XYZ file of C-alpha atoms in Angstrom:
544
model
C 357.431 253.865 58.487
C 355.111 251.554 57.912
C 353.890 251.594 54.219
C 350.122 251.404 54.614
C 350.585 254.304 57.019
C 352.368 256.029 54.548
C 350.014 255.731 52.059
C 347.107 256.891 54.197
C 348.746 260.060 54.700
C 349.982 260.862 51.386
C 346.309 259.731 50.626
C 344.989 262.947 52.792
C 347.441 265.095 52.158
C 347.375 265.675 48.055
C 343.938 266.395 47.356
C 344.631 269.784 50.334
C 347.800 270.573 48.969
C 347.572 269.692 45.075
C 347.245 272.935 42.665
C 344.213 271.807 40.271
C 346.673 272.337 37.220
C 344.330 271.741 34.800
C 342.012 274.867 35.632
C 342.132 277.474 33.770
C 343.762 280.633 35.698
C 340.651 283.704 36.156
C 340.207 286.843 34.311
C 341.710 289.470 36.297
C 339.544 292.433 34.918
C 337.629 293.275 37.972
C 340.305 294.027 39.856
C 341.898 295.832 37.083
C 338.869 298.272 36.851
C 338.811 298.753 40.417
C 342.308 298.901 41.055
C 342.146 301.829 38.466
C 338.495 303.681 39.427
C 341.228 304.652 42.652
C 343.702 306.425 40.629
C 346.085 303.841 40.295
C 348.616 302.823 36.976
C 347.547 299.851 35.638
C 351.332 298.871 34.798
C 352.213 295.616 36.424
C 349.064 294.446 36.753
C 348.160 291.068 36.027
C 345.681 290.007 33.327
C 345.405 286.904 35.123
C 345.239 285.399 38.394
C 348.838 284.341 40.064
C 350.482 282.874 42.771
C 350.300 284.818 45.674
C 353.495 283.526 47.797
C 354.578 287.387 47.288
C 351.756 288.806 49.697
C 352.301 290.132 53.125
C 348.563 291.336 54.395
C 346.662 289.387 52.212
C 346.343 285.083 51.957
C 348.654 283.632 49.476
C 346.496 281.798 47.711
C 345.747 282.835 44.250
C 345.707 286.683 43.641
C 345.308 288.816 41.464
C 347.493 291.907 43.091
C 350.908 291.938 43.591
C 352.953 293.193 45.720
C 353.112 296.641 44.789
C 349.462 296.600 44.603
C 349.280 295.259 48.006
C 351.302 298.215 49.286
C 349.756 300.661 47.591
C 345.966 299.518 48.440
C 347.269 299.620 51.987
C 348.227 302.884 51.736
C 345.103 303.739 50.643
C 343.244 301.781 53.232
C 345.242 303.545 56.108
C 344.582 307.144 54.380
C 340.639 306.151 53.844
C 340.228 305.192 57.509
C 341.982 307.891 59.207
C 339.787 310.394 57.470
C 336.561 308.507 58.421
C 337.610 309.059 61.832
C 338.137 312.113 61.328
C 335.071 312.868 59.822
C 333.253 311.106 62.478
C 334.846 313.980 64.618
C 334.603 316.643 62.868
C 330.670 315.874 63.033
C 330.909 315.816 67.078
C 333.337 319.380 66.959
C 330.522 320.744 64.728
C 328.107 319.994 67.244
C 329.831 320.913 70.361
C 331.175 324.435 68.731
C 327.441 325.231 67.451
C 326.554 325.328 71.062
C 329.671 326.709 72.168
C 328.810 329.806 70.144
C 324.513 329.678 70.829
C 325.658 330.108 75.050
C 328.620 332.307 74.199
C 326.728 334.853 71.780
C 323.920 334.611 74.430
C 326.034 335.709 77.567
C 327.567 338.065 75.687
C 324.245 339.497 74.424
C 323.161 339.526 78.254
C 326.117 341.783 78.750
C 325.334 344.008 76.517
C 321.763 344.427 76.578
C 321.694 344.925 80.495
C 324.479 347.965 80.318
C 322.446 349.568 77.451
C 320.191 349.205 80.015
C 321.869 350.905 82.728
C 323.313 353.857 80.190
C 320.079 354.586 79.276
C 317.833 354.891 82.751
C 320.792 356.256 84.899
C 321.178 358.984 82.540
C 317.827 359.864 83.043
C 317.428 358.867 86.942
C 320.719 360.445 87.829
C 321.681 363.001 85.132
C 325.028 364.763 85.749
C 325.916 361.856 88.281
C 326.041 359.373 86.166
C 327.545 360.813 83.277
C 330.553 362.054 85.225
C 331.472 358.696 86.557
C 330.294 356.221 83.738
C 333.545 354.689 83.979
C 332.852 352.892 86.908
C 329.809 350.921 85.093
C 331.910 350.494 81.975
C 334.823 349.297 83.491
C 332.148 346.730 85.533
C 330.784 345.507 82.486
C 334.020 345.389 80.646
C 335.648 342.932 83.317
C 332.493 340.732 83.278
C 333.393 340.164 79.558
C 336.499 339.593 80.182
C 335.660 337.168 83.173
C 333.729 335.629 80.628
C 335.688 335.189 77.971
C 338.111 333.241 80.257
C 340.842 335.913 81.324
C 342.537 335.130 84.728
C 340.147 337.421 86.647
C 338.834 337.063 90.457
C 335.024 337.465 90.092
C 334.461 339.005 93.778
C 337.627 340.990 93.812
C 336.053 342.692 90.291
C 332.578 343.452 92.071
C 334.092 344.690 95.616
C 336.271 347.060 93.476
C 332.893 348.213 91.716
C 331.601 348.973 95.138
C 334.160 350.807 96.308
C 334.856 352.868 93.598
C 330.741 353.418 93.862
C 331.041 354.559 97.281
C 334.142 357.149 96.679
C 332.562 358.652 94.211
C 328.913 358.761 96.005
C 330.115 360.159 99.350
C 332.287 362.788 97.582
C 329.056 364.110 95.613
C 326.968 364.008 98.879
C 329.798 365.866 100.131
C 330.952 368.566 98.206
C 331.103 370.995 100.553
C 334.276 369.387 102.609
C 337.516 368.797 101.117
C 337.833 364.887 100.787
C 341.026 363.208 99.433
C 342.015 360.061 98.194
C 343.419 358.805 101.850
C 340.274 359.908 103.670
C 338.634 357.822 100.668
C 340.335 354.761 101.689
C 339.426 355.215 105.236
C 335.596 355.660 104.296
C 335.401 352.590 102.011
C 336.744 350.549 105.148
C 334.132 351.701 107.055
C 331.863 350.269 104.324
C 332.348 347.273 105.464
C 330.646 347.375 108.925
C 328.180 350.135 108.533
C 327.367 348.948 105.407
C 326.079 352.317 103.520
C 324.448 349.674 100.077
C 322.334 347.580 102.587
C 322.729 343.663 101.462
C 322.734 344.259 97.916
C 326.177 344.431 97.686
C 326.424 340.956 99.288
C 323.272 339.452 97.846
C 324.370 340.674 94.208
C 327.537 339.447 94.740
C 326.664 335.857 95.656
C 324.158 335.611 92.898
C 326.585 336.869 90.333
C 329.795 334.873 90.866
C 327.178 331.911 90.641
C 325.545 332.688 87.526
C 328.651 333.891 85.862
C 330.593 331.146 87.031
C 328.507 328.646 85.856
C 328.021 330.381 82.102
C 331.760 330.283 81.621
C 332.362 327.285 83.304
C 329.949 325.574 80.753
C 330.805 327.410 77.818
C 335.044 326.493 78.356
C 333.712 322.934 79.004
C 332.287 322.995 75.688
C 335.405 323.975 74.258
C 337.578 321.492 75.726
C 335.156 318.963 74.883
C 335.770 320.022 71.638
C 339.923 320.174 71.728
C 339.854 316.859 72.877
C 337.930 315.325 69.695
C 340.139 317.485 67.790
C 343.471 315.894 69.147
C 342.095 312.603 69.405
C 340.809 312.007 66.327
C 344.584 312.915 64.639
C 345.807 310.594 66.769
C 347.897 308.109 64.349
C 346.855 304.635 63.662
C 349.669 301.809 64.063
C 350.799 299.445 61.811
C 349.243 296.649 62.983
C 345.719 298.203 62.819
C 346.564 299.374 59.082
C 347.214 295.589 58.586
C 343.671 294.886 59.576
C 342.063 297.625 57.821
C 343.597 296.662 54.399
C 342.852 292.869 55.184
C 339.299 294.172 55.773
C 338.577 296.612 52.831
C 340.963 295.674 50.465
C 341.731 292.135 50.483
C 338.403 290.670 48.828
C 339.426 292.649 45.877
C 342.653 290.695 45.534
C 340.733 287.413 45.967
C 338.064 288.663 43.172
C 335.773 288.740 45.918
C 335.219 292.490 45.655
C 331.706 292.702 45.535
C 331.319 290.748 49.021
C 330.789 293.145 52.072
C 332.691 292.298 55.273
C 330.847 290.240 58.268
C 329.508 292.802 60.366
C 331.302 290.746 63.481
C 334.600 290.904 61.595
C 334.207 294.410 60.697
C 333.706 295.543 64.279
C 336.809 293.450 66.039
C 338.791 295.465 63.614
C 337.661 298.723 64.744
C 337.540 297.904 68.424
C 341.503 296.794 67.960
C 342.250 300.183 65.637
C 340.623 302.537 68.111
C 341.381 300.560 71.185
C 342.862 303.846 73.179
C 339.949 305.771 72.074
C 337.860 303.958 73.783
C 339.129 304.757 76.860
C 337.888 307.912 76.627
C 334.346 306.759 77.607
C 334.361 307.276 81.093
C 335.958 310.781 81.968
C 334.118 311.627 78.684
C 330.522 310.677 80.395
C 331.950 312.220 83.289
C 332.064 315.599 81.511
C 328.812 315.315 79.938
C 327.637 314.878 83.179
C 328.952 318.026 84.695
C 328.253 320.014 81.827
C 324.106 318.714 82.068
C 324.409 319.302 85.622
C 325.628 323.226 85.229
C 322.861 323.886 82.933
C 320.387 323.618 86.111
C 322.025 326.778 87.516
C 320.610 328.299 84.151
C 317.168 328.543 85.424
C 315.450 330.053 88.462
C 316.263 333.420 90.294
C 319.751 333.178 90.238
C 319.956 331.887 86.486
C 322.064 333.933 84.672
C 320.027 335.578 82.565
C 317.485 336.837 85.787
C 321.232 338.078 87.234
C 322.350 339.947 84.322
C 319.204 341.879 83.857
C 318.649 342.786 87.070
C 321.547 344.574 87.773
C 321.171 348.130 86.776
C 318.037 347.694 89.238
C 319.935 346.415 92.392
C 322.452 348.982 91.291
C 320.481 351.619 91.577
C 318.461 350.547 95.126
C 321.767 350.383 96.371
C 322.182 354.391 95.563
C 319.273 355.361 96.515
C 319.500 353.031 99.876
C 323.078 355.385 100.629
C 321.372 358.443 99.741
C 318.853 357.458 102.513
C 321.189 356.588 104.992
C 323.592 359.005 103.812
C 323.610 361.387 107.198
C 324.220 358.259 109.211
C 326.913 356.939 107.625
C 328.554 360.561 107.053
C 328.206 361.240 110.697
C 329.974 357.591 111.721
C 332.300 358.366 108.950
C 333.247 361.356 110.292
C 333.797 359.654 114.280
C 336.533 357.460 112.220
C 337.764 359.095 109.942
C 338.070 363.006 111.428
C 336.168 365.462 110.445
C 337.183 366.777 106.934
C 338.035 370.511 106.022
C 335.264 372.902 104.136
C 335.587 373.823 100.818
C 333.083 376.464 100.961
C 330.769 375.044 98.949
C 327.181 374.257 99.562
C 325.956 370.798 100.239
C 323.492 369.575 97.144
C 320.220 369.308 98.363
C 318.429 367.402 95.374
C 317.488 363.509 96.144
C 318.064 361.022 93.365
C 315.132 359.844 91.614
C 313.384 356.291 92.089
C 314.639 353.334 91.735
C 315.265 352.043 87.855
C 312.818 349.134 86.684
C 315.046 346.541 84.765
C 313.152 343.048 84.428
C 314.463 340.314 82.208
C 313.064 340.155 78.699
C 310.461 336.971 78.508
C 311.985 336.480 74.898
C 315.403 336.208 76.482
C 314.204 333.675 79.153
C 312.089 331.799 76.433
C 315.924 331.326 74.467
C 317.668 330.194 77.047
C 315.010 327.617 77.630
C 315.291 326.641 74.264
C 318.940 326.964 73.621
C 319.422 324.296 77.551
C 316.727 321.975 75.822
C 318.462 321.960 72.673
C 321.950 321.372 74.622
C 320.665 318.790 76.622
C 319.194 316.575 73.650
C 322.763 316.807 72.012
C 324.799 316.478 74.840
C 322.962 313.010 75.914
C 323.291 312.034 72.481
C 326.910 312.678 72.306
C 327.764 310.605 75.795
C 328.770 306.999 74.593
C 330.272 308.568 71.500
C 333.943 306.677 71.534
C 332.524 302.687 72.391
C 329.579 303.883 69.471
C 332.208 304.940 67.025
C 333.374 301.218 66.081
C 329.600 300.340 65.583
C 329.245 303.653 63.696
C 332.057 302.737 61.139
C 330.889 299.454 60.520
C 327.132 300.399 59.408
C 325.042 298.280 56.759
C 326.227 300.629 54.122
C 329.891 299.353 55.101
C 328.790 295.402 56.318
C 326.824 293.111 54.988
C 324.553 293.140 57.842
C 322.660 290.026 59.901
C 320.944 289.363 57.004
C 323.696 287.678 55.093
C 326.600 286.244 57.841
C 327.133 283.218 56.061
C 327.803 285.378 52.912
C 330.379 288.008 53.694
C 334.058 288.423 53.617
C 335.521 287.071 57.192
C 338.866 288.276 56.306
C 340.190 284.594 54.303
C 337.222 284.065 52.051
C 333.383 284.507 52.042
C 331.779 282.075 55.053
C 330.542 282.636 58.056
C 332.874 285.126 60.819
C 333.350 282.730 63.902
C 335.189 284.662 66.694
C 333.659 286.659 69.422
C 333.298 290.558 69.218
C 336.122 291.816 72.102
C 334.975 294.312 74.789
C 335.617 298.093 74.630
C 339.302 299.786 75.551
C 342.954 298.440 75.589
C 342.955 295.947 77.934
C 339.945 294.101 76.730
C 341.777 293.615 73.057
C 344.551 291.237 74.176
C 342.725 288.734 72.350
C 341.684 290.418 69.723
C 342.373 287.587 66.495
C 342.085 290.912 64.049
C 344.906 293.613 65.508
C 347.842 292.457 67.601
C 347.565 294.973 70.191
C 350.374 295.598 73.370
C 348.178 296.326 75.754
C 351.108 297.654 78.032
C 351.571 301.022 75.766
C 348.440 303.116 75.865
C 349.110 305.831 73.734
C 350.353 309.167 75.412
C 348.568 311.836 73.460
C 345.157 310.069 74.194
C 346.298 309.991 78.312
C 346.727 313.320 77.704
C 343.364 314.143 76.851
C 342.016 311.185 79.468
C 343.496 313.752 81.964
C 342.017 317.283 80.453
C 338.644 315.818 80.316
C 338.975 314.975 84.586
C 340.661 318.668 84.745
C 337.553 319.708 83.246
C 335.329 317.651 84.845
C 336.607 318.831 88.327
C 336.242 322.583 87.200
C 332.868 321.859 86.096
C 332.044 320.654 89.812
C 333.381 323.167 91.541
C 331.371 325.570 89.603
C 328.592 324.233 89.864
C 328.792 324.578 93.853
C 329.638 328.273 92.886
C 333.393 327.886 93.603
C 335.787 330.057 91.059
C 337.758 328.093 88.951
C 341.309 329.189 86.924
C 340.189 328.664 83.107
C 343.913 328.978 81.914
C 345.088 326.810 79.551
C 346.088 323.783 80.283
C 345.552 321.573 77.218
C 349.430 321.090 76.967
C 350.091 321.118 81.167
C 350.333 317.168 81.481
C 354.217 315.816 80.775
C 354.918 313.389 77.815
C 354.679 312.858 74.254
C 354.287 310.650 71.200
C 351.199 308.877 70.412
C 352.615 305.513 71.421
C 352.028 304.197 67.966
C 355.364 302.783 66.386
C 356.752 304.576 63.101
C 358.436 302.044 60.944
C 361.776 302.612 61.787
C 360.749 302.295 65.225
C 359.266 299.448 64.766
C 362.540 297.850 62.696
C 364.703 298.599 65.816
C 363.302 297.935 68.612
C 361.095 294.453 69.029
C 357.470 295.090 70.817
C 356.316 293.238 74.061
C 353.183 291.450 72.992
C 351.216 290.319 76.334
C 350.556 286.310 75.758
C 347.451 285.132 75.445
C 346.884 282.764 78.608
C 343.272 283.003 78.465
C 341.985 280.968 75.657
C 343.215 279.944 71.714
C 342.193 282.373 69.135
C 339.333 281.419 67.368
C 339.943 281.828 63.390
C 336.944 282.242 60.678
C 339.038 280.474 58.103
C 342.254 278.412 59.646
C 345.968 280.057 57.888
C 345.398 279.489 54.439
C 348.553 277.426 52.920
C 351.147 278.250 50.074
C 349.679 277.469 46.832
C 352.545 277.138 44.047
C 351.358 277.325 40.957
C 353.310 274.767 38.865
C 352.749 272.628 35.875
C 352.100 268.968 35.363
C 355.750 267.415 35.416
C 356.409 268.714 39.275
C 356.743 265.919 41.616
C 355.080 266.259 44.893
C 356.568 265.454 47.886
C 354.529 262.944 49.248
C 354.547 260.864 46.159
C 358.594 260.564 46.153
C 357.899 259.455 49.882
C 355.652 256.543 48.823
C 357.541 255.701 45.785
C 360.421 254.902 48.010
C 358.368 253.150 50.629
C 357.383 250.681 47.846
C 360.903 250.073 46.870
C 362.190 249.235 50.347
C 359.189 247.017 50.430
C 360.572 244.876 47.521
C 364.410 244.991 48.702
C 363.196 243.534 51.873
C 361.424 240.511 50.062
């Protein structure tokens, strides 16, 4: 090599690489009060700032943690973050199981109030009637809480039973004086179905019902399973890679005394858009279901809302009686061309008519509630909708970042400048060139498909209901196959390499470029590149 080309180099290259030997090495006290205010021993740690060859998250330059400290501040780090996340949905289960319990307490309140309703005017409109077959109506109401509450129940088959059982018991006490048993029962309450003894009520109450009652549970199990899916997700476990980035990002500035700088807001946000990557691809079917659960809420209002339904029916209940009672000759007589003519018992045929109709109208305070309690929903629900892309933004707020103000003074992840790269895109596959968290793009993780797939179930339930189509609300939160969170464990991760995609789009962009090895030495260590020109000069003067 030619020596002035030598020189040049060695020229450039020892003021980079030399170790400024004569400063004197920093106080280390910051980080030992820090390291401590977490709970840690302050055994092994240095007074003084060292060489930080030893460091596997952090740059080796000069340090003031070692390599226990590293490990143990990354333990932290990982610990810190997950519960952050988990905070973060906690806060959206709160929400979603607050409203979960408003609707449910409401229905269930509807339920209630309309068969104290019934128990309290039949008595009086139909006296020794009533009483004698009150298990009919408490049976009725019993399987509409049940239907409700999410038990495996047909809706229609529940109210054509009602009717039925109605009718036997009806046409036997207009009919006392013949002997009528259970088969000539069976015969009558087919005949029901053409000569149609209840008028349309029956029919009308029916349609209205299954409606309104399958749109209140629809919404209310939709609320739930909004719910079980935050809950899952957000214990969903975090790989190693991302706890990498995490301690590089909290942690790190502390073992460059630099602990009082607040990460680049830019930095701070590739970080989380790596670490919850999978999450993120929750956004869609989640919108989805926020979208199907706003657009059951309109079958909350107007005649067939739930709450006009519920009310309402020990009225329509009681037109239908009194619409048999008027028809009752009619229906006996055709009864009796299909049937046969039953035996007499002797007896005389009761000659009292029923009383009026009952007058059950919906409370105005009730409907005023459920106004309030769909408005409140609403708000919440729209609030909630872009809540996995918003988390990364959430978790890197000014309190956590040091904001717009200041991007030329906060910690980039290699020392306080400027943060240069781009801020990636939402979900897996827009990470593979994410310079913060080395993501394989190939393995979404499993338990978060699983929950990509509950939210469509739910979604799709949600439609159908809303077109007034019965749904099966069992539980299916475990019904899709496969396991594991696709997040490597350690000794995964030691056995079997991972399949990184390459990047083929474009370089990654780096704040700070890999910070070199800094040894520190002392004044008598030769460097390299002057042994390379020392020997340049002596073939110089052999050759003359």
């Amino acid at each position: 090599m030619d020596f002035p080309l030598v020189f040049f180099f060695c020229f450039l290259a020892v003021p980079v690489l030399g170790d400024n030997t004569s400063s004197k090495p920093r106080s280390c006290s910051d980080v030992m009060q820090f390291y401590s205010g977490k709970g840690f021993s302050l055994s092994g740690v240095p007074q003084y700032e060292i060489s930080g060859e030893h460091l596997r998250i952090c740059s080796q330059g000069y340090t003031c943690c070692t390599s226990e400290m590293e490990k143990s501040l990354s333990t932290m780090s990982r610990r810190e973050f997950e519960t952050l996340v988990k905070e973060a949905g906690r806060s959206l289960q709160s929400s979603l199981n607050a409203q979960y319990k408003s609707f449910d307490s409401y229905f269930l309140e509807l339920l209630n109030g309309s068969e104290r309703s019934l128990q309290e005017t039949f008595q009086a409109t139909y006296g020794s009637l009533y009483t004698k077959n009150t298990n009919i109506f408490r049976d009725l109401y019993s399987e509409l809480r049940r239907y409700h509450r999410g038990a495996s129940i047909n809706l229609e088959e529940v109210l054509n039973e009602f009717w039925a059982r109605l009718l036997e018991r009806l046409f036997k006490a207009f009919n006392q004086q013949y002997d009528i048993n259970d088969e000539y029962l069976d015969c009558t309450v087919k005949q029901s179905e053409t000569l149609r003894p209840f008028g349309d009520i029956p029919r009308d109450l029916k349609l209205k019902a299954t409606r309104a009652f399958i749109a209140a549970r629809s919404f209310v199990q939709g609320l739930t399973v909004g719910g079980e899916v935050v809950r899952k997700v957000s214990q969903v476990p975090f790989s190693q890679e991302c706890t990498r980035a995490i301690m590089k990002l909290m942690y790190c500035p502390h073992c460059r005394m630099m602990g009082s700088i607040k990460p680049c807001t830019n930095y701070c946000r590739n970080v989380m858009k790596g670490c919850l990557a999978n999450q993120a691809d929750l956004d869609t079917e989640w919108q989805n279901l926020i979208d199907a659960l706003l657009q059951v809420t309109s079958r909350f209002s107007g005649d067939s809302s739930v709450d006009m339904v519920v009310y309402s029916m020990p009225q329509r209940i009681s037109e239908a009686i009194l619409n048999m009672q008027e028809n009752r000759e009619v229906f006996t007589s055709k009864v009796f061309q299909a049937c046969g003519h039953p035996h007499t018992t002797g007896s005389e045929e009761p000659k009292k008519r029923l009383n009026t109709p009952v007058d059950s109208k919906p409370n105005p305070t009730s409907s005023v509630r459920l106004e309030k309690l769909v408005s409140d929903v609403t708000s919440k629900l729209r609030e909630m909708q872009q809540y996995w892309v918003q988390l990364p933004n959430a978790l890197c707020n000014d309190k956590v970042t040091a904001g717009s103000a200041n991007e030329d003074k906060c910690w980039n992840g290699m020392g306080r400048a400027r943060y240069l790269p781009e801020v990636m895109g939402d979900g897996l596959a827009s990470q593979i060139n994410n310079p913060e968290v080395e993501i394989d793009i190939t393995k979404p993780d499993m338990t978060i498909r699983q929950q990509i797939m509950q939210l469509k179930i739910m979604t799709n339930r949600l439609k159908n209901a809303y077109n007034g189509n019965d749904v099966d609300f069992q539980d299916t939160t475990d019904d899709v196959s496969g396991s594991g969170s696709g997040m490597c464990t350690d000794e995964v991760c030691a056995r079997s390499p991972r399949v990184i995609i390459p990047n083929t789009d474009r370089p990654k962009l780096y704040a700070y470029p890999p910070e070199k090895k800094v040894v520190k030495g002392t004044g008598s260590q030769v460097h390299p590149c002057i042994s390379l020109l020392i020997f340049s000069l002596a073939t110089l003067l052999l050759r003359r």
